[in-house]
């Protein structure tokens, strides 16, 4: 079983590695403002894939313009390295955009609102 991190360590790590995430009610939480239902569904599926591949499953709240992701290690009773590693992968996938000058253009106006 993974060991849990204390609240100050969690907040310090979020500030250093995942500034768009917050610590709330025993979870690492990130809200992605997608601005559209189809984008919410696409992102939820990508997060679901990562959770399944990692065998560490986030709680997801889907609504028309946003996706809320919540991570905790239930069997450890708190936040562990599993949560931070999965949050980093989610952030990487969710915020990836083609590089300037790439043959891949990405959607006009970006992915999130």
JSON list of C-alpha atoms in Angstrom, two decimals:
[
{"chain": "A", "resi": 1, "resn": "UNK", "atom": "CA", "xyz": [0.00, 0.00, 0.00]},
{"chain": "A", "resi": 2, "resn": "UNK", "atom": "CA", "xyz": [1.22, 3.51, -0.78]},
{"chain": "A", "resi": 3, "resn": "UNK", "atom": "CA", "xyz": [1.87, 5.98, 2.03]},
{"chain": "A", "resi": 4, "resn": "UNK", "atom": "CA", "xyz": [-0.20, 9.14, 2.19]},
{"chain": "A", "resi": 5, "resn": "UNK", "atom": "CA", "xyz": [1.10, 12.71, 2.13]},
{"chain": "A", "resi": 6, "resn": "UNK", "atom": "CA", "xyz": [0.23, 15.36, 4.71]},
{"chain": "A", "resi": 7, "resn": "UNK", "atom": "CA", "xyz": [-1.75, 18.44, 3.72]},
{"chain": "A", "resi": 8, "resn": "UNK", "atom": "CA", "xyz": [1.22, 20.86, 3.60]},
{"chain": "A", "resi": 9, "resn": "UNK", "atom": "CA", "xyz": [3.23, 18.49, 1.42]},
{"chain": "A", "resi": 10, "resn": "UNK", "atom": "CA", "xyz": [0.24, 18.10, -0.91]},
{"chain": "A", "resi": 11, "resn": "UNK", "atom": "CA", "xyz": [-0.22, 21.87, -1.23]},
{"chain": "A", "resi": 12, "resn": "UNK", "atom": "CA", "xyz": [3.53, 22.41, -1.80]},
{"chain": "A", "resi": 13, "resn": "UNK", "atom": "CA", "xyz": [3.64, 19.74, -4.49]},
{"chain": "A", "resi": 14, "resn": "UNK", "atom": "CA", "xyz": [0.56, 21.12, -6.23]},
{"chain": "A", "resi": 15, "resn": "UNK", "atom": "CA", "xyz": [2.06, 24.61, -6.28]},
{"chain": "A", "resi": 16, "resn": "UNK", "atom": "CA", "xyz": [5.32, 23.29, -7.75]},
{"chain": "A", "resi": 17, "resn": "UNK", "atom": "CA", "xyz": [4.02, 20.67, -10.19]},
{"chain": "A", "resi": 18, "resn": "UNK", "atom": "CA", "xyz": [0.30, 21.13, -10.79]},
{"chain": "A", "resi": 19, "resn": "UNK", "atom": "CA", "xyz": [-0.70, 24.78, -10.23]},
{"chain": "A", "resi": 20, "resn": "UNK", "atom": "CA", "xyz": [-4.09, 24.32, -11.92]},
{"chain": "A", "resi": 21, "resn": "UNK", "atom": "CA", "xyz": [-5.04, 21.62, -9.41]},
{"chain": "A", "resi": 22, "resn": "UNK", "atom": "CA", "xyz": [-6.23, 22.16, -5.82]},
{"chain": "A", "resi": 23, "resn": "UNK", "atom": "CA", "xyz": [-6.56, 20.07, -2.67]},
{"chain": "A", "resi": 24, "resn": "UNK", "atom": "CA", "xyz": [-10.16, 19.84, -1.51]},
{"chain": "A", "resi": 25, "resn": "UNK", "atom": "CA", "xyz": [-11.99, 17.42, 0.80]},
{"chain": "A", "resi": 26, "resn": "UNK", "atom": "CA", "xyz": [-9.21, 14.82, 0.65]},
{"chain": "A", "resi": 27, "resn": "UNK", "atom": "CA", "xyz": [-8.90, 14.91, -3.16]},
{"chain": "A", "resi": 28, "resn": "UNK", "atom": "CA", "xyz": [-6.68, 16.44, -5.79]},
{"chain": "A", "resi": 29, "resn": "UNK", "atom": "CA", "xyz": [-9.19, 18.37, -7.91]},
{"chain": "A", "resi": 30, "resn": "UNK", "atom": "CA", "xyz": [-8.99, 19.91, -11.37]},
{"chain": "A", "resi": 31, "resn": "UNK", "atom": "CA", "xyz": [-11.82, 21.56, -13.28]},
{"chain": "A", "resi": 32, "resn": "UNK", "atom": "CA", "xyz": [-11.40, 21.72, -17.04]},
{"chain": "A", "resi": 33, "resn": "UNK", "atom": "CA", "xyz": [-13.63, 24.35, -18.66]},
{"chain": "A", "resi": 34, "resn": "UNK", "atom": "CA", "xyz": [-14.34, 22.75, -22.03]},
{"chain": "A", "resi": 35, "resn": "UNK", "atom": "CA", "xyz": [-17.09, 25.09, -23.19]},
{"chain": "A", "resi": 36, "resn": "UNK", "atom": "CA", "xyz": [-18.89, 22.31, -25.06]},
{"chain": "A", "resi": 37, "resn": "UNK", "atom": "CA", "xyz": [-20.47, 18.95, -24.33]},
{"chain": "A", "resi": 38, "resn": "UNK", "atom": "CA", "xyz": [-18.53, 17.09, -27.03]},
{"chain": "A", "resi": 39, "resn": "UNK", "atom": "CA", "xyz": [-15.23, 18.36, -25.62]},
{"chain": "A", "resi": 40, "resn": "UNK", "atom": "CA", "xyz": [-16.27, 17.33, -22.11]},
{"chain": "A", "resi": 41, "resn": "UNK", "atom": "CA", "xyz": [-17.02, 13.81, -23.36]},
{"chain": "A", "resi": 42, "resn": "UNK", "atom": "CA", "xyz": [-13.77, 13.55, -25.33]},
{"chain": "A", "resi": 43, "resn": "UNK", "atom": "CA", "xyz": [-11.70, 14.65, -22.35]},
{"chain": "A", "resi": 44, "resn": "UNK", "atom": "CA", "xyz": [-13.60, 12.35, -19.97]},
{"chain": "A", "resi": 45, "resn": "UNK", "atom": "CA", "xyz": [-12.85, 9.42, -22.27]},
{"chain": "A", "resi": 46, "resn": "UNK", "atom": "CA", "xyz": [-9.15, 10.33, -22.39]},
{"chain": "A", "resi": 47, "resn": "UNK", "atom": "CA", "xyz": [-9.01, 10.60, -18.58]},
{"chain": "A", "resi": 48, "resn": "UNK", "atom": "CA", "xyz": [-10.89, 7.32, -18.30]},
{"chain": "A", "resi": 49, "resn": "UNK", "atom": "CA", "xyz": [-8.35, 5.64, -20.57]},
{"chain": "A", "resi": 50, "resn": "UNK", "atom": "CA", "xyz": [-5.45, 6.95, -18.46]},
{"chain": "A", "resi": 51, "resn": "UNK", "atom": "CA", "xyz": [-7.14, 5.81, -15.24]},
{"chain": "A", "resi": 52, "resn": "UNK", "atom": "CA", "xyz": [-7.72, 2.34, -16.62]},
{"chain": "A", "resi": 53, "resn": "UNK", "atom": "CA", "xyz": [-4.19, 2.06, -18.03]},
{"chain": "A", "resi": 54, "resn": "UNK", "atom": "CA", "xyz": [-2.80, 3.14, -14.64]},
{"chain": "A", "resi": 55, "resn": "UNK", "atom": "CA", "xyz": [-5.30, 1.00, -12.68]},
{"chain": "A", "resi": 56, "resn": "UNK", "atom": "CA", "xyz": [-6.04, 4.09, -10.61]},
{"chain": "A", "resi": 57, "resn": "UNK", "atom": "CA", "xyz": [-9.49, 5.46, -11.30]},
{"chain": "A", "resi": 58, "resn": "UNK", "atom": "CA", "xyz": [-10.48, 9.11, -10.80]},
{"chain": "A", "resi": 59, "resn": "UNK", "atom": "CA", "xyz": [-13.93, 10.35, -9.93]},
{"chain": "A", "resi": 60, "resn": "UNK", "atom": "CA", "xyz": [-15.33, 12.36, -12.83]},
{"chain": "A", "resi": 61, "resn": "UNK", "atom": "CA", "xyz": [-18.16, 14.88, -12.86]},
{"chain": "A", "resi": 62, "resn": "UNK", "atom": "CA", "xyz": [-19.31, 15.74, -16.36]},
{"chain": "A", "resi": 63, "resn": "UNK", "atom": "CA", "xyz": [-21.50, 18.69, -17.22]},
{"chain": "A", "resi": 64, "resn": "UNK", "atom": "CA", "xyz": [-22.17, 20.62, -20.39]},
{"chain": "A", "resi": 65, "resn": "UNK", "atom": "CA", "xyz": [-19.27, 23.06, -20.21]},
{"chain": "A", "resi": 66, "resn": "UNK", "atom": "CA", "xyz": [-16.79, 21.36, -17.86]},
{"chain": "A", "resi": 67, "resn": "UNK", "atom": "CA", "xyz": [-15.17, 18.22, -16.52]},
{"chain": "A", "resi": 68, "resn": "UNK", "atom": "CA", "xyz": [-14.21, 17.94, -12.87]},
{"chain": "A", "resi": 69, "resn": "UNK", "atom": "CA", "xyz": [-11.54, 15.34, -12.03]},
{"chain": "A", "resi": 70, "resn": "UNK", "atom": "CA", "xyz": [-11.02, 14.17, -8.43]},
{"chain": "A", "resi": 71, "resn": "UNK", "atom": "CA", "xyz": [-8.19, 11.89, -7.34]},
{"chain": "A", "resi": 72, "resn": "UNK", "atom": "CA", "xyz": [-7.54, 10.08, -4.07]},
{"chain": "A", "resi": 73, "resn": "UNK", "atom": "CA", "xyz": [-6.15, 6.68, -3.19]},
{"chain": "A", "resi": 74, "resn": "UNK", "atom": "CA", "xyz": [-9.14, 5.07, -1.49]},
{"chain": "A", "resi": 75, "resn": "UNK", "atom": "CA", "xyz": [-7.33, 2.02, -0.11]},
{"chain": "A", "resi": 76, "resn": "UNK", "atom": "CA", "xyz": [-4.62, 4.24, 1.45]},
{"chain": "A", "resi": 77, "resn": "UNK", "atom": "CA", "xyz": [-7.13, 6.73, 2.84]},
{"chain": "A", "resi": 78, "resn": "UNK", "atom": "CA", "xyz": [-5.58, 9.82, 1.30]},
{"chain": "A", "resi": 79, "resn": "UNK", "atom": "CA", "xyz": [-3.32, 11.33, -1.34]},
{"chain": "A", "resi": 80, "resn": "UNK", "atom": "CA", "xyz": [-0.38, 9.21, -2.49]},
{"chain": "A", "resi": 81, "resn": "UNK", "atom": "CA", "xyz": [2.21, 9.32, -5.26]},
{"chain": "A", "resi": 82, "resn": "UNK", "atom": "CA", "xyz": [-0.33, 7.47, -7.44]},
{"chain": "A", "resi": 83, "resn": "UNK", "atom": "CA", "xyz": [-2.57, 10.53, -7.37]},
{"chain": "A", "resi": 84, "resn": "UNK", "atom": "CA", "xyz": [0.22, 12.94, -8.27]},
{"chain": "A", "resi": 85, "resn": "UNK", "atom": "CA", "xyz": [1.52, 10.74, -11.09]},
{"chain": "A", "resi": 86, "resn": "UNK", "atom": "CA", "xyz": [-1.92, 10.30, -12.61]},
{"chain": "A", "resi": 87, "resn": "UNK", "atom": "CA", "xyz": [-2.69, 14.02, -12.23]},
{"chain": "A", "resi": 88, "resn": "UNK", "atom": "CA", "xyz": [0.53, 14.83, -14.11]},
{"chain": "A", "resi": 89, "resn": "UNK", "atom": "CA", "xyz": [-0.44, 12.47, -16.97]},
{"chain": "A", "resi": 90, "resn": "UNK", "atom": "CA", "xyz": [-3.98, 13.90, -17.08]},
{"chain": "A", "resi": 91, "resn": "UNK", "atom": "CA", "xyz": [-2.63, 17.45, -17.19]},
{"chain": "A", "resi": 92, "resn": "UNK", "atom": "CA", "xyz": [-0.17, 16.53, -19.94]},
{"chain": "A", "resi": 93, "resn": "UNK", "atom": "CA", "xyz": [-2.85, 14.94, -22.15]},
{"chain": "A", "resi": 94, "resn": "UNK", "atom": "CA", "xyz": [-5.57, 17.50, -21.41]},
{"chain": "A", "resi": 95, "resn": "UNK", "atom": "CA", "xyz": [-3.43, 20.56, -22.13]},
{"chain": "A", "resi": 96, "resn": "UNK", "atom": "CA", "xyz": [-1.34, 19.27, -25.03]},
{"chain": "A", "resi": 97, "resn": "UNK", "atom": "CA", "xyz": [-1.43, 21.47, -28.12]},
{"chain": "A", "resi": 98, "resn": "UNK", "atom": "CA", "xyz": [0.52, 21.18, -31.38]},
{"chain": "A", "resi": 99, "resn": "UNK", "atom": "CA", "xyz": [3.73, 23.18, -31.46]},
{"chain": "A", "resi": 100, "resn": "UNK", "atom": "CA", "xyz": [3.85, 26.42, -33.43]},
{"chain": "A", "resi": 101, "resn": "UNK", "atom": "CA", "xyz": [4.62, 25.58, -37.07]},
{"chain": "A", "resi": 102, "resn": "UNK", "atom": "CA", "xyz": [3.60, 21.93, -36.63]},
{"chain": "A", "resi": 103, "resn": "UNK", "atom": "CA", "xyz": [1.78, 20.09, -39.41]},
{"chain": "A", "resi": 104, "resn": "UNK", "atom": "CA", "xyz": [-0.85, 19.47, -36.72]},
{"chain": "A", "resi": 105, "resn": "UNK", "atom": "CA", "xyz": [-2.84, 22.67, -36.30]},
{"chain": "A", "resi": 106, "resn": "UNK", "atom": "CA", "xyz": [-5.23, 21.94, -33.44]},
{"chain": "A", "resi": 107, "resn": "UNK", "atom": "CA", "xyz": [-8.73, 23.43, -33.25]},
{"chain": "A", "resi": 108, "resn": "UNK", "atom": "CA", "xyz": [-9.12, 27.10, -34.09]},
{"chain": "A", "resi": 109, "resn": "UNK", "atom": "CA", "xyz": [-9.26, 29.10, -30.88]},
{"chain": "A", "resi": 110, "resn": "UNK", "atom": "CA", "xyz": [-7.78, 26.29, -28.76]},
{"chain": "A", "resi": 111, "resn": "UNK", "atom": "CA", "xyz": [-9.33, 23.43, -26.90]},
{"chain": "A", "resi": 112, "resn": "UNK", "atom": "CA", "xyz": [-10.58, 25.02, -23.68]},
{"chain": "A", "resi": 113, "resn": "UNK", "atom": "CA", "xyz": [-12.46, 28.23, -23.05]}
]
